[in-house]
Every structure is written in C-alpha cells, then in structure tokens.
Amino acid sequence: MKKEVVFAVVTTTAATVVAVLALVRQYWKQNKDRQWRKSQRIMRKFARECATPVPKLWQVANAMVSDMEASLSSSDEAPSSLNMLVSYVSPLPTGINQKGMYYGVNLREINFLMVCARLEGKNEPISDLHREEISVPSNVMLGTSQELCDYIAAELAKFILAHPANNDETAANDRKLGFTLSYAADQATTTSGSAIKWKNFSADDTRGKKLITEINQALEKHGLNMRVYALVDDTVGILAGGRYYNKDSVAAITLGMGTNAAYVDTVQSAPRWHGSLPTKGEIVISMEWRNFNSCYLPITQYDASLDAESSKPGGGIFEKLISGMYLGEIVRRVLVKMAQDTALFGQSVPPKLLIPYLLRSPDMAAMHQDTSEDREVVHEKLKEIFGITNSTPMAREIVAEVCDIVTERGARLAGAGIVAIIKKLGRIANRRSVIIIEGGLYEHYRIFRNYLHSSVWEMLGNELSDNIIVEHSHGGPGAGALFLAASQNS
C-alpha cells in the first residue's frame, strides 16, 4: 500500500513538473512572439517613413533643381539650401593633348595622398601609377597652415625623387601641380584646432587663395619647379578624370564617408558670377550638395535625433541621409529602440550598442550582404562590435532588414540627385550623359550600388535611362588631382 502511495505521489509530482514546464515554454513562446510582433511593428513603421517611391524621388529631384537654379541666380532673395561654387574655370582635359607624367596632392583632414601617373591619351590606360599616403603629425596639424604646407612640400620632393618624370616630360609637365581637398563629414571632424579649419574652409574664399600662396612658397623653398594654380574639391578632380576619358562626362559624385557633387555648366547659366567669368564656355560647379534640404526628404525620428546630437545641427542634412559616415549610425539608433522596447538582444540593452558611431558602414555592408545560413556574418559582427553573443536567428534577420531599409533609402536619394543634375542640364531626353562616382560606399557596397542604379532606371524608364551612364571613377582615390594637373597643362 505504501509503495502505491509513493508511486502516486511521484507520478503526480512528475505530472505537475511537466505541466509547469509546458506552461513556461508556452509563456516563453508567447513572449517571444510578442517581442517579434513588436519588433516588426517598429520596423514596418520605419520602412514606411523611409520609403522612396518614384513620385517621392521626383519631388526630391525637382526640389534640388529649384535650389540649384536659385543658388546660381543673381537674386539674393532666392532661397536655396545649396551654396553652389564655381570651382574651376579652365578647360577640363580632353585626353588629346595631355600626355606625359603628372603629379597631384589630395589633402584630407589628417593626412594627404600624393599621386603620380603617366597619361597616354584617352584611348590608353594610365601607367606608372604611384600613390603614397602620409599621415600629418599632430604637432604639424596643430601648427600654422604654412608649417603644414612646408611639410607637404618636403614629402612631395621625396616622392618626386622616387618617381621622376623623363627628361622630355619635365619641361612640359612639372610647372603645374594638381591640388585637391577632400572634406571630412561633419561628425568625423575631430581636429577643430588644426592648421586648416575644415568646417569653415572654402577653396574659393580668401583663406583658400592664401593657402595657394603658402603652398607655392613651400614648393619653391624645397626646390620644386611646380606651382598650384587652383585648389578645388576632390569631386571636381574626379570630374576632370571623367572628362579626360569621355567628353560626355558631365558630373562627378563622391559617395564615401562624406558626399558631394560637381557638374559642368555653361557660363550663361550662372548669372550670380557674371562679370567675374569669361563671357562664354564651360564652368564647373561644386554643388556642396551635402547641405541640400527639402520637406520632401524622408526624415525619421532617428534622423532627427542624429542631426540634433551632431556637431552641426541642421547642417549637412542630405549627407546625413546618404553618406557612409551616417548609414551605420542610423541603423544603430533603430536597433537601440528595438533593444529597449522589445528586448531584441535580451532583457538588458547591450552597453556597447549605446555608443554612437560604433557601427561603421563597411561592417553594416558585411551584415547586409550576408547570405550564409542563419546569418552567421551578422552574428559575428554583432559579437565583434557590440559584444552581443546571444543573438537569435530572428534578431539577426531583423538587423539585416534594418540595414536594407537604410541602404535603399540612401542609395535611391543619391540616384534622385543624379537625375536632378541631368534635368538641370536639360539632357534627360536627347543627350548621352556620363556620371562618374568615386568612394568606398559605391565601390564596395554592392547592394547600395544596385539600389542607386535601379532608382535612376525607375525614375526615367527603359528608354530615357539609357541616356545616363553611371561609371566608377578612373584611377582610384586621389587620382583626380593628377587629372586636374593635366587640365591645367592643356
């Protein structure tokens, strides 16, 4: 009898444990389902706010055209978010007369790139291409602009000695040096006390002209028979490279950590500068399109908070939507919201997920383009960057989808910008136009590149989109400086 009682108690206890475990599992499953549904709601709302259907893209493109025309007009009352600058007036290279060895310098915020190559004409590839990147010591960067110029000239002298031109090329090509500037994205500007105040520096203003004088003095001091005639944004140099190879190259765009666009226009299209330009011919306009802003831009709460917390609230709005500096940060902010509201990565928010700008666009691209089973690359990146070791397949899928939403929006807006330039030039319907793009975001982020191309195609349709050819730049980073040198030697 006692054995039967004991057996009954054990059986009852076991049944109770099984029932409790079943209830726990059911509660856990229901809780995970609730978290999943809530995460999906947040993501769907974000996707709706980021949506860029074709009518929206045309609104953005038309608004950009209006701002371009307003900035170029002679009226001071025409409002525009763009500060379009005549960056370079001399003819762009044609690839016919520019042959031989050329040299260029691309100055960044904390380093500079020296480039040289031998040009053989538009139907021939460049040869003897050499690059050398030099980090600027902190004491030089924090010194005067003349000290910086002296440092650049000294390094350039060593570079030319290591990669000399032939004797017959020297007389023709060593008098002019291509010199371009690559501006850092606003949030990346960390050396506010540097020799060149990047946030307020313009190659066309008085300070830009003063820098040209200081560079030329430094070149002479170090025995270099070279002279800088123009100091321009690197995007203008990229356009010079495009024109060297193809006369139909009408615009260039940088899509890297920062972004800008430059295009070829007529003197008559820029009444703002009448009197200071030739009466006819081409001019190159640097759009400074990082600052483009419009009520039609699909801005979300995450973009608004990013902008408010940046070092320049209200500035660089277009750049904050499309450039590599900010794409990963927008993704991080959405993931923080999900981690807080839906426990996407566990009951507590991973501390490193709260660190701004920790997610870089190359890592974002790696997660986004992960096609492995269970998103193993996403798992490794979350662990490596944020210390998240317990991500579920569901969470990894959500991360990849957020990356997709942010990337698609940024790339399609950049595509709308391309269409805006072509529309401003009146070349959509009957002219072939080549657009040159430089930057790691376009070169290395395949899905971003595909979204950009497809947006142009969708906006213009099969027939008209054939008139726009989007190409990667020639020669790689910094090469615009040597093409600029070639154009100066035309």
CSV table of N, CA and C in Angstrom, one decimal, residues 141-227:
chain,number,residue,atom,x,y,z
A,141,MET,N,49.8,69.4,-37.7
A,141,MET,CA,48.4,69.7,-37.9
A,141,MET,C,47.9,70.8,-36.9
A,142,LEU,N,48.5,70.9,-35.8
A,142,LEU,CA,48.0,71.9,-34.8
A,142,LEU,C,48.8,73.2,-35.0
A,143,GLY,N,49.8,73.2,-35.9
A,143,GLY,CA,50.6,74.4,-36.1
A,143,GLY,C,49.9,75.3,-37.1
A,144,THR,N,50.7,76.1,-37.8
A,144,THR,CA,50.2,77.1,-38.8
A,144,THR,C,50.0,76.4,-40.1
A,145,SER,N,49.2,77.0,-41.0
A,145,SER,CA,49.0,76.5,-42.3
A,145,SER,C,50.3,76.5,-43.1
A,146,GLN,N,51.2,77.4,-42.9
A,146,GLN,CA,52.4,77.5,-43.6
A,146,GLN,C,53.3,76.3,-43.2
A,147,GLU,N,53.3,75.9,-41.9
A,147,GLU,CA,54.0,74.7,-41.5
A,147,GLU,C,53.5,73.5,-42.1
A,148,LEU,N,52.2,73.4,-42.3
A,148,LEU,CA,51.6,72.3,-43.0
A,148,LEU,C,52.0,72.2,-44.4
A,149,CYS,N,52.0,73.4,-45.1
A,149,CYS,CA,52.4,73.4,-46.5
A,149,CYS,C,53.9,73.0,-46.6
A,150,ASP,N,54.7,73.5,-45.7
A,150,ASP,CA,56.2,73.1,-45.8
A,150,ASP,C,56.3,71.6,-45.6
A,151,TYR,N,55.5,71.0,-44.7
A,151,TYR,CA,55.6,69.5,-44.5
A,151,TYR,C,55.2,68.8,-45.8
A,152,ILE,N,54.1,69.2,-46.4
A,152,ILE,CA,53.6,68.6,-47.7
A,152,ILE,C,54.7,68.7,-48.8
A,153,ALA,N,55.3,69.9,-48.9
A,153,ALA,CA,56.3,70.1,-50.0
A,153,ALA,C,57.5,69.3,-49.8
A,154,ALA,N,57.9,69.1,-48.5
A,154,ALA,CA,59.1,68.3,-48.2
A,154,ALA,C,58.8,66.8,-48.6
A,155,GLU,N,57.7,66.3,-48.2
A,155,GLU,CA,57.3,64.9,-48.6
A,155,GLU,C,57.1,64.8,-50.1
A,156,LEU,N,56.6,65.8,-50.7
A,156,LEU,CA,56.4,65.7,-52.2
A,156,LEU,C,57.7,65.7,-52.9
A,157,ALA,N,58.7,66.4,-52.4
A,157,ALA,CA,60.0,66.4,-53.0
A,157,ALA,C,60.6,65.0,-53.0
A,158,LYS,N,60.5,64.3,-51.9
A,158,LYS,CA,61.0,62.9,-51.8
A,158,LYS,C,60.2,62.0,-52.7
A,159,PHE,N,58.9,62.2,-52.8
A,159,PHE,CA,58.0,61.4,-53.7
A,159,PHE,C,58.4,61.6,-55.2
A,160,ILE,N,58.7,62.8,-55.6
A,160,ILE,CA,59.1,63.0,-57.0
A,160,ILE,C,60.4,62.4,-57.3
A,161,LEU,N,61.3,62.5,-56.3
A,161,LEU,CA,62.7,61.9,-56.5
A,161,LEU,C,62.6,60.4,-56.7
A,162,ALA,N,61.6,59.8,-56.0
A,162,ALA,CA,61.4,58.3,-56.1
A,162,ALA,C,60.7,58.0,-57.4
A,163,HIS,N,59.9,58.9,-57.9
A,163,HIS,CA,59.1,58.6,-59.1
A,163,HIS,C,59.3,59.8,-60.1
A,164,PRO,N,60.5,59.9,-60.7
A,164,PRO,CA,60.7,61.1,-61.6
A,164,PRO,C,60.1,61.0,-62.9
A,165,ALA,N,59.9,62.1,-63.5
A,165,ALA,CA,59.4,62.1,-64.9
A,165,ALA,C,60.7,62.0,-65.8
A,166,ASN,N,60.4,61.6,-67.1
A,166,ASN,CA,61.5,61.5,-68.1
A,166,ASN,C,61.9,63.0,-68.4
A,167,ASN,N,63.2,63.1,-68.9
A,167,ASN,CA,63.7,64.4,-69.2
A,167,ASN,C,62.8,65.2,-70.2
A,168,ASP,N,62.3,64.5,-71.2
A,168,ASP,CA,61.5,65.2,-72.2
A,168,ASP,C,60.1,65.5,-71.7
A,169,GLU,N,59.7,65.0,-70.5
A,169,GLU,CA,58.4,65.3,-69.9
A,169,GLU,C,58.5,66.5,-68.9
A,170,THR,N,59.7,66.6,-68.4
A,170,THR,CA,59.9,67.6,-67.3
A,170,THR,C,59.5,69.0,-67.7
A,171,ALA,N,60.0,69.5,-68.8
A,171,ALA,CA,59.7,70.9,-69.1
A,171,ALA,C,58.2,71.2,-69.3
A,172,ALA,N,57.5,70.2,-69.9
A,172,ALA,CA,56.1,70.5,-70.2
A,172,ALA,C,55.2,70.3,-69.0
A,173,ASN,N,55.5,69.4,-68.1
A,173,ASN,CA,54.5,69.0,-67.1
A,173,ASN,C,54.8,69.3,-65.7
A,174,ASP,N,56.0,69.8,-65.4
A,174,ASP,CA,56.4,69.9,-64.0
A,174,ASP,C,56.1,71.3,-63.4
A,175,ARG,N,55.5,72.2,-64.3
A,175,ARG,CA,55.2,73.5,-63.8
A,175,ARG,C,53.9,73.6,-63.0
A,176,LYS,N,53.0,72.7,-63.2
A,176,LYS,CA,51.7,72.8,-62.5
A,176,LYS,C,51.4,71.5,-61.7
A,177,LEU,N,51.0,71.7,-60.5
A,177,LEU,CA,50.7,70.6,-59.6
A,177,LEU,C,49.2,70.6,-59.3
A,178,GLY,N,48.6,69.4,-59.5
A,178,GLY,CA,47.1,69.3,-59.2
A,178,GLY,C,47.0,69.2,-57.6
A,179,PHE,N,46.0,70.0,-57.1
A,179,PHE,CA,45.9,70.0,-55.7
A,179,PHE,C,44.4,70.0,-55.3
A,180,THR,N,43.9,68.9,-54.7
A,180,THR,CA,42.5,68.8,-54.3
A,180,THR,C,42.3,68.6,-52.8
A,181,LEU,N,41.1,69.0,-52.4
A,181,LEU,CA,40.7,68.8,-51.0
A,181,LEU,C,39.6,67.8,-50.9
A,182,SER,N,39.7,67.0,-49.9
A,182,SER,CA,38.6,66.0,-49.6
A,182,SER,C,38.1,66.4,-48.2
A,183,TYR,N,36.9,67.0,-48.2
A,183,TYR,CA,36.4,67.4,-46.9
A,183,TYR,C,35.8,66.2,-46.1
A,184,ALA,N,36.1,66.2,-44.8
A,184,ALA,CA,35.6,65.2,-43.9
A,184,ALA,C,34.1,65.4,-43.6
A,185,ALA,N,33.4,64.4,-43.4
A,185,ALA,CA,32.0,64.5,-42.9
A,185,ALA,C,32.0,65.3,-41.6
A,186,ASP,N,30.9,66.0,-41.4
A,186,ASP,CA,30.8,66.9,-40.2
A,186,ASP,C,31.1,66.1,-38.9
A,187,GLN,N,30.5,65.0,-38.7
A,187,GLN,CA,30.7,64.3,-37.4
A,187,GLN,C,32.1,63.8,-37.3
A,188,ALA,N,32.8,63.6,-38.4
A,188,ALA,CA,34.1,63.0,-38.3
A,188,ALA,C,35.2,64.0,-38.1
A,189,THR,N,34.8,65.3,-38.1
A,189,THR,CA,35.8,66.4,-37.9
A,189,THR,C,36.2,66.5,-36.5
A,190,THR,N,37.4,66.0,-36.1
A,190,THR,CA,37.8,66.0,-34.7
A,190,THR,C,38.9,66.9,-34.4
A,191,THR,N,39.6,67.4,-35.4
A,191,THR,CA,40.7,68.3,-35.2
A,191,THR,C,40.3,69.8,-35.3
A,192,SER,N,39.5,70.3,-34.5
A,192,SER,CA,39.0,71.6,-34.6
A,192,SER,C,40.1,72.6,-34.5
A,193,GLY,N,41.2,72.3,-33.9
A,193,GLY,CA,42.3,73.2,-33.7
A,193,GLY,C,43.4,73.1,-34.8
A,194,SER,N,43.0,72.4,-35.9
A,194,SER,CA,44.0,72.1,-36.9
A,194,SER,C,44.4,73.3,-37.7
A,195,ALA,N,45.5,73.1,-38.4
A,195,ALA,CA,46.1,74.3,-39.2
A,195,ALA,C,45.0,74.8,-40.2
A,196,ILE,N,44.2,73.9,-40.8
A,196,ILE,CA,43.1,74.3,-41.7
A,196,ILE,C,41.8,74.1,-41.0
A,197,LYS,N,41.0,75.1,-40.8
A,197,LYS,CA,39.8,75.0,-40.1
A,197,LYS,C,38.7,74.4,-41.1
A,198,TRP,N,38.7,73.1,-41.1
A,198,TRP,CA,37.9,72.4,-42.2
A,198,TRP,C,36.4,72.8,-42.2
A,199,LYS,N,35.8,73.0,-41.1
A,199,LYS,CA,34.4,73.2,-41.1
A,199,LYS,C,34.0,74.5,-41.8
A,200,ASN,N,34.9,75.5,-41.8
A,200,ASN,CA,34.6,76.8,-42.3
A,200,ASN,C,35.5,77.2,-43.5
A,201,PHE,N,36.2,76.2,-44.1
A,201,PHE,CA,37.1,76.4,-45.1
A,201,PHE,C,36.5,76.2,-46.5
A,202,SER,N,36.7,77.2,-47.4
A,202,SER,CA,36.3,77.0,-48.8
A,202,SER,C,37.5,77.3,-49.7
A,203,ALA,N,37.6,76.5,-50.7
A,203,ALA,CA,38.8,76.6,-51.6
A,203,ALA,C,38.7,77.9,-52.4
A,204,ASP,N,37.5,78.5,-52.5
A,204,ASP,CA,37.3,79.7,-53.3
A,204,ASP,C,37.3,81.0,-52.5
A,205,ASP,N,37.4,80.9,-51.2
A,205,ASP,CA,37.4,82.1,-50.5
A,205,ASP,C,38.8,82.7,-50.2
A,206,THR,N,38.9,83.8,-49.5
A,206,THR,CA,40.2,84.4,-49.2
A,206,THR,C,41.2,83.5,-48.6
A,207,ARG,N,40.7,82.6,-47.7
A,207,ARG,CA,41.6,81.7,-47.0
A,207,ARG,C,42.1,80.7,-48.0
A,208,GLY,N,41.3,80.3,-48.9
A,208,GLY,CA,41.7,79.3,-50.0
A,208,GLY,C,42.8,79.9,-50.8
A,209,LYS,N,42.7,81.2,-51.2
A,209,LYS,CA,43.7,81.8,-52.0
A,209,LYS,C,45.0,82.0,-51.2
A,210,LYS,N,44.8,82.3,-49.9
A,210,LYS,CA,46.0,82.4,-49.1
A,210,LYS,C,46.8,81.0,-49.0
A,211,LEU,N,46.0,79.9,-48.9
A,211,LEU,CA,46.6,78.6,-48.9
A,211,LEU,C,47.4,78.3,-50.1
A,212,ILE,N,46.9,78.7,-51.3
A,212,ILE,CA,47.6,78.5,-52.6
A,212,ILE,C,48.9,79.2,-52.5
A,213,THR,N,48.9,80.5,-52.1
A,213,THR,CA,50.2,81.2,-52.0
A,213,THR,C,51.2,80.5,-51.1
A,214,GLU,N,50.7,80.0,-49.9
A,214,GLU,CA,51.6,79.3,-49.0
A,214,GLU,C,52.1,78.0,-49.6
A,215,ILE,N,51.3,77.3,-50.3
A,215,ILE,CA,51.8,76.1,-50.9
A,215,ILE,C,52.8,76.4,-51.9
A,216,ASN,N,52.6,77.4,-52.8
A,216,ASN,CA,53.6,77.7,-53.8
A,216,ASN,C,54.9,78.2,-53.2
A,217,GLN,N,54.8,79.0,-52.1
A,217,GLN,CA,56.0,79.4,-51.4
A,217,GLN,C,56.8,78.2,-50.9
A,218,ALA,N,56.1,77.2,-50.3
A,218,ALA,CA,56.7,76.0,-49.8
A,218,ALA,C,57.4,75.2,-51.0
A,219,LEU,N,56.7,75.1,-52.1
A,219,LEU,CA,57.2,74.3,-53.2
A,219,LEU,C,58.5,75.0,-53.7
A,220,GLU,N,58.6,76.3,-53.8
A,220,GLU,CA,59.8,77.0,-54.2
A,220,GLU,C,60.9,76.8,-53.1
A,221,LYS,N,60.5,76.8,-51.9
A,221,LYS,CA,61.5,76.7,-50.8
A,221,LYS,C,62.2,75.3,-50.9
A,222,HIS,N,61.5,74.3,-51.3
A,222,HIS,CA,62.0,72.9,-51.4
A,222,HIS,C,62.5,72.6,-52.8
A,223,GLY,N,62.7,73.6,-53.6
A,223,GLY,CA,63.3,73.4,-54.9
A,223,GLY,C,62.5,72.7,-55.9
A,224,LEU,N,61.2,72.7,-55.8
A,224,LEU,CA,60.3,72.1,-56.7
A,224,LEU,C,59.8,73.1,-57.8
A,225,ASN,N,60.1,72.7,-59.1
A,225,ASN,CA,59.7,73.6,-60.2
A,225,ASN,C,58.2,73.4,-60.5
A,226,MET,N,57.4,73.6,-59.5
A,226,MET,CA,55.9,73.4,-59.7
A,226,MET,C,55.2,74.6,-59.1
A,227,ARG,N,53.9,74.7,-59.5
A,227,ARG,CA,53.1,75.7,-59.0
A,227,ARG,C,51.6,75.3,-59.0
